[in-house]
Short mmCIF file of C-alpha atoms and ligand atoms in Angstrom, two decimals:
data_model
loop_
_atom_site.label_atom_id
_atom_site.label_comp_id
_atom_site.label_asym_id
_atom_site.label_seq_id
_atom_site.Cartn_x
_atom_site.Cartn_y
_atom_site.Cartn_z
CA MET A 1 68.93 7.61 -3.16
CA GLN A 2 71.39 9.39 -5.35
CA THR A 3 72.43 12.97 -4.58
CA VAL A 4 73.46 15.12 -7.53
CA GLU A 5 74.82 18.65 -7.25
CA HIS A 6 74.51 21.13 -10.07
CA PRO A 7 76.61 24.30 -9.91
CA LEU A 8 74.77 27.46 -10.94
CA VAL A 9 76.47 30.18 -12.99
CA SER A 10 78.57 32.30 -10.66
CA GLN A 11 77.23 35.85 -10.54
CA SER A 12 80.43 37.29 -9.11
CA ILE A 13 84.00 36.30 -8.40
CA GLY A 14 84.45 34.21 -5.29
CA THR A 15 80.86 32.96 -4.97
CA ARG A 16 79.12 29.94 -6.39
CA ARG A 17 75.77 28.41 -5.49
CA THR A 18 74.65 24.84 -6.05
CA LEU A 19 71.30 23.24 -6.79
CA THR A 20 71.02 19.82 -5.15
CA ARG A 21 68.60 17.14 -6.28
CA LEU A 22 67.82 13.72 -4.82
CA HIS A 23 66.95 10.83 -7.14
CA PHE A 24 64.91 7.81 -6.09
CA GLY A 25 64.37 4.80 -8.35
CA THR A 26 65.99 4.08 -11.69
CA ALA A 27 66.74 6.96 -14.04
CA GLY A 28 64.37 6.72 -16.99
CA ALA A 29 61.80 4.58 -15.16
CA ARG A 30 58.18 5.69 -15.54
CA PRO A 31 56.15 7.37 -14.29
CA LYS A 32 58.62 10.14 -13.43
CA VAL A 33 57.52 12.60 -10.75
CA MET A 34 59.41 15.75 -9.80
CA VAL A 35 58.75 17.47 -6.48
CA GLN A 36 60.41 20.77 -5.65
CA ALA A 37 60.12 22.99 -2.58
CA SER A 38 60.40 26.70 -1.93
CA LEU A 39 60.98 28.15 -5.40
CA HIS A 40 59.74 31.24 -3.62
CA ALA A 41 62.44 30.90 -1.02
CA ASP A 42 60.46 32.54 1.79
CA GLU A 43 57.70 29.91 1.48
CA LEU A 44 59.03 27.18 3.72
CA PRO A 45 56.30 24.60 4.47
CA GLY A 46 57.34 22.64 1.35
CA MET A 47 60.91 22.38 2.58
CA LEU A 48 59.75 20.57 5.73
CA VAL A 49 57.49 18.35 3.61
CA ALA A 50 60.54 17.54 1.44
CA HIS A 51 62.46 16.59 4.59
CA HIS A 52 59.79 14.06 5.59
CA LEU A 53 59.35 12.90 2.00
CA ARG A 54 63.08 12.20 1.71
CA GLN A 55 62.90 9.86 4.71
CA MET A 56 59.75 8.11 3.45
CA LEU A 57 61.16 7.68 -0.07
CA THR A 58 64.45 6.36 1.31
CA GLU A 59 62.54 3.68 3.23
CA ALA A 60 60.37 2.88 0.20
CA GLU A 61 63.44 2.52 -1.99
CA ALA A 62 65.13 0.24 0.55
CA ALA A 63 61.98 -1.90 0.54
CA GLY A 64 62.13 -2.20 -3.26
CA ARG A 65 58.90 -0.25 -3.80
CA LEU A 66 60.21 2.26 -6.37
CA GLN A 67 58.70 1.33 -9.75
CA GLY A 68 59.04 4.77 -11.33
CA GLU A 69 61.42 7.64 -10.68
CA VAL A 70 61.13 10.50 -8.19
CA VAL A 71 63.31 13.61 -8.37
CA LEU A 72 63.13 15.63 -5.17
CA VAL A 73 64.59 19.15 -5.02
CA PRO A 74 64.31 20.17 -1.34
CA ILE A 75 65.71 23.66 -1.93
CA ALA A 76 64.64 24.87 -5.37
CA ASN A 77 65.99 28.38 -4.93
CA PRO A 78 69.38 28.74 -3.22
CA ILE A 79 69.60 32.31 -4.57
CA GLY A 80 66.49 33.59 -2.82
CA LEU A 81 67.25 31.61 0.30
CA ASN A 82 70.32 33.76 0.88
CA GLN A 83 68.68 37.14 0.27
CA THR A 84 68.43 38.38 3.83
CA VAL A 85 68.10 42.15 3.93
CA LEU A 86 67.71 44.13 7.17
CA HIS A 87 66.89 40.90 9.04
CA SER A 88 64.13 39.94 6.57
CA GLN A 89 64.41 37.09 4.11
CA LEU A 90 63.27 38.24 0.66
CA GLY A 91 62.71 35.09 -1.37
CA ARG A 92 60.08 36.01 -3.99
CA PHE A 93 62.04 38.34 -6.25
CA GLU A 94 65.69 38.25 -7.22
CA LEU A 95 67.27 41.39 -5.81
CA ALA A 96 69.63 41.78 -8.77
CA SER A 97 66.93 41.86 -11.46
CA GLY A 98 63.66 42.39 -9.60
CA GLU A 99 62.28 39.30 -11.36
CA ASN A 100 59.89 36.92 -9.66
CA PHE A 101 61.58 33.53 -9.23
CA ASN A 102 58.37 31.84 -10.40
CA ARG A 103 57.90 33.73 -13.65
CA LEU A 104 59.50 33.90 -17.10
CA TYR A 105 59.88 30.17 -17.69
CA PRO A 106 60.22 28.96 -21.31
CA ASP A 107 57.43 29.07 -23.85
CA PHE A 108 58.25 25.60 -25.15
CA ALA A 109 55.38 25.53 -27.66
CA ASP A 110 56.91 28.63 -29.23
CA TRP A 111 60.43 27.19 -29.17
CA LEU A 112 59.27 23.90 -30.76
CA THR A 113 57.52 25.64 -33.66
CA GLU A 114 60.30 28.00 -34.74
CA PRO A 115 60.72 27.72 -38.52
CA ASP A 116 64.17 26.10 -38.43
CA GLN A 117 63.42 23.84 -35.44
CA HIS A 118 59.81 22.86 -36.13
CA ILE A 119 58.63 19.70 -34.37
CA ALA A 120 56.08 18.72 -37.07
CA PRO A 121 58.44 16.71 -39.36
CA LEU A 122 59.64 14.69 -36.36
CA LEU A 123 56.16 13.47 -35.35
CA GLY A 124 54.64 10.18 -36.45
CA PRO A 125 51.54 8.02 -35.91
CA ASP A 126 52.52 6.63 -32.47
CA ALA A 127 51.56 8.76 -29.46
CA ALA A 128 54.17 7.30 -27.09
CA THR A 129 56.96 7.89 -29.60
CA ASN A 130 55.73 11.46 -30.13
CA VAL A 131 55.82 12.12 -26.38
CA ALA A 132 59.46 10.97 -26.26
CA THR A 133 60.27 13.10 -29.33
CA ILE A 134 58.70 16.22 -27.85
CA ARG A 135 60.49 15.71 -24.52
CA GLN A 136 63.79 15.29 -26.34
CA ALA A 137 63.08 18.46 -28.34
CA MET A 138 62.47 20.42 -25.12
CA HIS A 139 65.86 19.35 -23.74
CA ALA A 140 67.49 20.26 -27.06
CA ALA A 141 65.74 23.66 -27.12
CA LEU A 142 67.11 24.37 -23.63
CA ASP A 143 70.60 23.30 -24.72
CA ARG A 144 70.49 25.75 -27.62
CA ARG A 145 70.01 28.56 -25.09
CA PRO A 146 72.84 28.32 -22.56
CA PRO A 147 72.11 30.44 -19.49
CA VAL A 148 74.01 33.65 -18.93
CA THR A 149 73.08 34.79 -15.41
CA GLU A 150 72.80 32.88 -12.17
CA LEU A 151 69.00 33.23 -12.22
CA ASP A 152 68.89 31.99 -15.82
CA SER A 153 70.95 28.99 -14.82
CA LEU A 154 68.58 28.16 -11.96
CA ARG A 155 65.52 28.28 -14.23
CA HIS A 156 67.42 26.33 -16.88
CA ALA A 157 68.47 23.55 -14.48
CA LEU A 158 64.95 23.22 -13.02
CA MET A 159 63.44 23.01 -16.51
CA HIS A 160 65.87 20.27 -17.57
CA LEU A 161 64.84 18.29 -14.46
CA ALA A 162 61.11 18.79 -14.93
CA CYS A 163 60.35 19.01 -18.65
CA ASP A 164 60.25 15.23 -19.16
CA ALA A 165 58.33 14.42 -15.97
CA ASP A 166 54.84 12.92 -16.04
CA VAL A 167 53.77 14.79 -12.90
CA VAL A 168 55.37 17.86 -11.29
CA LEU A 169 54.53 19.15 -7.80
CA ASP A 170 55.80 22.70 -7.13
CA LEU A 171 55.40 23.28 -3.38
CA HIS A 172 54.64 26.88 -2.37
CA CYS A 173 52.52 28.65 0.25
CA ASP A 174 50.54 31.87 0.57
CA PHE A 175 50.65 34.40 3.43
CA GLU A 176 47.89 32.71 5.47
CA ALA A 177 45.89 30.05 3.69
CA ALA A 178 44.16 26.72 3.43
CA VAL A 179 45.73 24.13 1.11
CA HIS A 180 44.93 25.10 -2.48
CA PHE A 181 46.16 24.25 -5.98
CA TYR A 182 46.83 26.28 -9.12
CA THR A 183 46.87 24.24 -12.31
CA GLU A 184 45.72 24.19 -15.92
CA PRO A 185 42.40 22.53 -16.89
CA PRO A 186 44.02 19.67 -18.89
CA CYS A 187 45.86 18.58 -15.71
CA SER A 188 42.95 18.57 -13.29
CA ASP A 189 41.81 14.95 -13.80
CA THR A 190 45.29 13.67 -12.97
CA LEU A 191 45.64 15.95 -9.95
CA MET A 192 42.24 15.74 -8.27
CA PRO A 193 43.21 12.54 -6.39
CA LEU A 194 46.08 14.52 -4.81
CA ALA A 195 43.65 17.35 -4.01
CA ALA A 196 41.46 14.80 -2.23
CA LEU A 197 44.39 13.26 -0.32
CA MET A 198 45.64 16.69 0.80
CA GLY A 199 42.19 18.07 1.62
CA ALA A 200 42.60 21.02 -0.77
CA ARG A 201 39.95 23.69 -0.21
CA ALA A 202 40.33 25.24 -3.68
CA VAL A 203 41.61 24.04 -7.05
CA LEU A 204 42.00 27.06 -9.30
CA LEU A 205 42.09 26.47 -13.03
CA ALA A 206 43.41 28.71 -15.81
CA HIS A 207 44.78 28.08 -19.29
CA GLY A 208 47.92 30.11 -18.62
CA SER A 209 47.52 32.70 -15.88
CA GLY A 210 49.74 35.23 -17.62
CA GLY A 211 53.05 35.02 -15.78
CA ARG A 212 54.82 32.07 -17.49
CA CYS A 213 54.98 30.27 -14.14
CA PHE A 214 57.09 27.17 -13.60
CA ASP A 215 54.14 24.75 -13.56
CA GLU A 216 52.46 26.27 -16.60
CA ALA A 217 55.61 26.04 -18.72
CA LEU A 218 55.54 22.28 -18.18
CA SER A 219 51.85 21.57 -18.72
CA GLY A 220 51.24 24.36 -21.24
CA VAL A 221 53.56 22.97 -23.90
CA TRP A 222 51.33 19.95 -24.58
CA TRP A 223 47.98 21.64 -25.17
CA GLN A 224 49.55 24.73 -26.74
CA LEU A 225 51.58 22.64 -29.17
CA ARG A 226 48.46 20.78 -30.22
CA ASP A 227 46.65 24.11 -30.79
CA LYS A 228 49.57 25.54 -32.76
CA LEU A 229 49.87 22.45 -34.96
CA ALA A 230 46.13 22.53 -35.62
CA GLN A 231 46.46 26.14 -36.75
CA SER A 232 49.53 25.65 -38.92
CA HIS A 233 48.97 22.11 -40.22
CA GLY A 234 45.23 21.47 -39.72
CA ASP A 235 43.16 19.18 -37.51
CA ALA A 236 43.79 16.14 -39.74
CA PHE A 237 47.54 16.44 -39.08
CA VAL A 238 46.98 16.56 -35.33
CA GLN A 239 44.75 13.48 -35.48
CA ALA A 240 47.32 11.59 -37.53
CA HIS A 241 50.19 12.63 -35.23
CA PRO A 242 48.65 12.23 -31.78
CA PHE A 243 50.12 12.93 -28.38
CA PRO A 244 48.42 13.22 -24.98
CA GLN A 245 48.68 15.84 -22.23
CA ALA A 246 51.89 14.12 -21.12
CA CYS A 247 52.61 16.27 -18.07
CA ALA A 248 50.34 17.26 -15.20
CA SER A 249 51.98 20.02 -13.20
CA VAL A 250 50.62 21.98 -10.27
CA THR A 251 51.50 24.73 -7.85
CA VAL A 252 50.56 23.34 -4.43
CA GLU A 253 50.00 26.09 -1.87
CA LEU A 254 50.75 24.48 1.50
CA ARG A 255 48.76 26.85 3.71
CA GLY A 256 50.54 29.94 5.13
CA GLN A 257 54.12 31.05 5.64
CA THR A 258 54.21 30.13 9.32
CA ASP A 259 52.51 26.74 8.92
CA VAL A 260 55.85 24.96 9.18
CA ARG A 261 54.93 22.15 11.57
CA HIS A 262 55.87 18.49 11.79
CA ASP A 263 52.27 17.30 12.08
CA LEU A 264 51.18 19.15 8.93
CA ALA A 265 54.34 18.31 6.98
CA THR A 266 54.14 14.63 7.92
CA SER A 267 50.53 14.32 6.79
CA ASP A 268 51.30 16.24 3.56
CA ALA A 269 54.26 13.93 2.84
CA GLN A 270 52.07 10.88 3.57
CA ALA A 271 49.46 12.25 1.13
CA ILE A 272 52.13 12.63 -1.55
CA MET A 273 53.37 9.07 -0.88
CA ALA A 274 49.80 7.77 -1.25
CA TYR A 275 49.50 9.74 -4.49
CA LEU A 276 52.73 8.14 -5.75
CA VAL A 277 51.14 4.73 -5.13
CA HIS A 278 48.01 5.91 -6.95
CA LEU A 279 50.20 6.92 -9.93
CA GLY A 280 52.12 3.63 -9.91
CA VAL A 281 55.43 5.26 -9.03
CA LEU A 282 55.45 3.27 -5.80
CA ALA A 283 54.30 -0.32 -5.41
CA GLY A 284 51.58 -0.85 -2.83
CA ALA A 285 47.86 -1.14 -2.26
CA ALA A 286 46.00 1.68 -4.00
CA PRO A 287 45.00 4.31 -1.44
CA THR A 288 41.40 4.99 -0.61
CA LEU A 289 40.69 8.49 -1.82
CA PRO A 290 38.79 10.65 0.66
CA PRO A 291 35.95 12.78 -0.67
CA LEU A 292 37.03 16.04 -2.28
CA ALA A 293 36.89 19.11 -0.03
CA CYS A 294 36.19 21.36 -3.03
CA ALA A 295 35.27 21.35 -6.70
CA PRO A 296 37.64 23.03 -9.17
CA THR A 297 36.82 26.68 -9.92
CA PRO A 298 38.13 29.07 -12.57
CA LEU A 299 41.01 31.25 -11.38
CA ALA A 300 39.26 34.05 -13.25
CA GLY A 301 36.35 33.57 -10.81
CA THR A 302 38.44 34.37 -7.74
CA GLU A 303 37.32 37.54 -6.02
CA VAL A 304 40.29 39.52 -4.74
CA LEU A 305 39.07 41.56 -1.78
CA THR A 306 40.77 44.95 -1.36
CA ALA A 307 40.99 47.60 1.34
CA PRO A 308 39.16 50.77 0.26
CA HIS A 309 41.21 52.94 2.62
CA ALA A 310 44.12 52.60 4.99
CA GLY A 311 43.67 51.31 8.52
CA VAL A 312 44.08 48.50 10.96
CA LEU A 313 43.02 45.26 9.31
CA THR A 314 41.16 42.68 11.35
CA PHE A 315 39.72 39.47 9.94
CA LEU A 316 36.35 38.06 10.91
CA ARG A 317 36.83 34.88 8.89
CA GLU A 318 39.54 32.20 8.79
CA PRO A 319 41.36 30.64 5.82
CA GLY A 320 39.34 27.69 4.56
CA ASP A 321 35.99 29.12 5.68
CA ASP A 322 33.01 28.83 3.36
CA ILE A 323 31.91 32.33 2.42
CA ALA A 324 28.50 33.44 1.15
CA ALA A 325 28.01 36.52 -0.99
CA GLY A 326 27.47 39.44 1.39
CA ASP A 327 29.51 37.99 4.25
CA VAL A 328 31.88 40.38 6.01
CA VAL A 329 35.36 38.88 5.70
CA ALA A 330 37.31 41.67 7.40
CA GLU A 331 37.12 45.22 8.68
CA VAL A 332 39.46 48.14 8.03
CA ILE A 333 39.50 50.60 10.91
CA ASP A 334 40.83 54.17 11.03
CA PRO A 335 41.67 54.46 14.72
CA VAL A 336 41.79 58.27 14.56
CA THR A 337 38.27 58.84 13.23
CA GLY A 338 36.75 55.55 14.20
CA GLN A 339 35.70 54.91 10.62
CA THR A 340 35.12 51.17 10.32
CA THR A 341 34.62 49.70 6.88
CA PRO A 342 33.37 46.14 6.45
CA ILE A 343 34.87 44.23 3.52
CA ARG A 344 32.27 41.94 2.06
CA ALA A 345 32.57 39.13 -0.45
CA THR A 346 30.27 39.38 -3.43
CA VAL A 347 30.63 35.73 -4.46
CA ASN A 348 30.00 32.35 -2.85
CA GLY A 349 33.18 30.34 -2.32
CA VAL A 350 36.04 29.55 0.03
CA LEU A 351 38.33 32.14 1.62
CA TYR A 352 41.43 30.22 0.54
CA ALA A 353 44.07 32.87 1.30
CA ARG A 354 44.43 36.13 3.19
CA HIS A 355 47.19 38.64 3.80
CA ILE A 356 49.61 38.39 6.70
CA VAL A 357 49.86 42.15 7.44
CA ARG A 358 47.42 43.87 9.77
CA TRP A 359 47.95 47.43 8.56
CA ALA A 360 46.10 47.87 5.29
CA THR A 361 47.24 50.48 2.82
CA THR A 362 44.65 51.76 0.39
CA GLY A 363 44.00 49.18 -2.32
CA LEU A 364 45.80 46.33 -0.56
CA ASP A 365 44.69 42.82 -1.63
CA ILE A 366 43.52 41.43 1.68
CA GLY A 367 42.09 38.06 0.70
CA LYS A 368 40.89 35.72 -2.04
CA VAL A 369 37.56 33.92 -2.38
CA SER A 370 37.14 31.11 -4.93
CA GLY A 371 34.10 32.23 -6.89
CA GLN A 372 32.64 29.99 -9.58
CA THR A 373 31.91 32.51 -12.32
CA PRO A 374 34.76 34.11 -14.30
CA MET A 375 34.93 37.83 -13.49
CA ARG A 376 38.57 38.75 -14.17
CA SER A 377 40.75 38.73 -17.29
CA GLY A 378 44.36 39.48 -18.20
CA ASN A 379 47.16 38.56 -15.84
CA LEU A 380 45.45 36.60 -13.05
CA LEU A 381 48.36 36.42 -10.60
CA SER A 382 49.84 38.89 -8.15
CA ALA A 383 53.32 40.28 -8.77
ZN1 ZN B 1 54.98 31.00 -4.16
#
């Protein structure tokens, strides 16, 4: 294991934060997998998974099992991790800018088709060479845009680490939840074995959910670049200059914020190790994949249940429960008048996440059910 520290831009005199990454295997070996934890710095289950993963990878490396390369970033957001305000840790938004730490990542397909930096003349007939060319162009596009702020420098450093990876696992969690994935449709075939190993109860698919998330910046470039080249240069050019979906990236939601337990983290880390064997990053007998605990569904099909009025919120159903249309998921109760309002799902699916608060304000998103039929459009993510 090699430990590398990367200083972030200092936002003020007398302070400097550092991003630390752990490398396993030989730099440049393939497949390359990047795993990062707690980009939303108040979502901590992934950090404990990273702790167990570090030990397992260290043993695997000592046993000579590393065939590819693994980059592990156990603390992906040292800025948010230190934002404690009035005894509460606020890790989702940067206090200085109000920006979500998991939004506003590069639009690489846009950057690689700018008139003076267009990728098209650099592509040739060999797919593997084109993949290397596109990855090199992403690094160069980042280098042409040196970061100014501390937050910029964090995003910039994470993108340099991840943009040439074959698989990227971005470990998050929801308030209270079952394991679920957010990814783009071109990545799902590569990632479903991990969904099976982790027992994911929902795999939510969207071609870009609208927020320029970390994982979508990395997977989006490949299919978006192909679409853009088809538009500007025609289908025949794309066929003559092929490249695959060379990165599968995913936001893995590791249950809820308080599900920070050794038993869960150990089994999650073991699932990731088995997946690394499946990918050929680690030598070993291919794991037996358990049956999937869900089929992928469109993120646009998720029903977001809301509170119609304020009141005490009490749930009748647990994260991971199968829900039928018409089922009462929760009640909102006005304890002054006694008004009790049942909140019913209108779709069949899994209650994969629910809120952590128990006082509902009017309009609060109280839970999410993975419906199968698209019903929403526009930005599909919460703030
Ligand atoms: Zn998150």
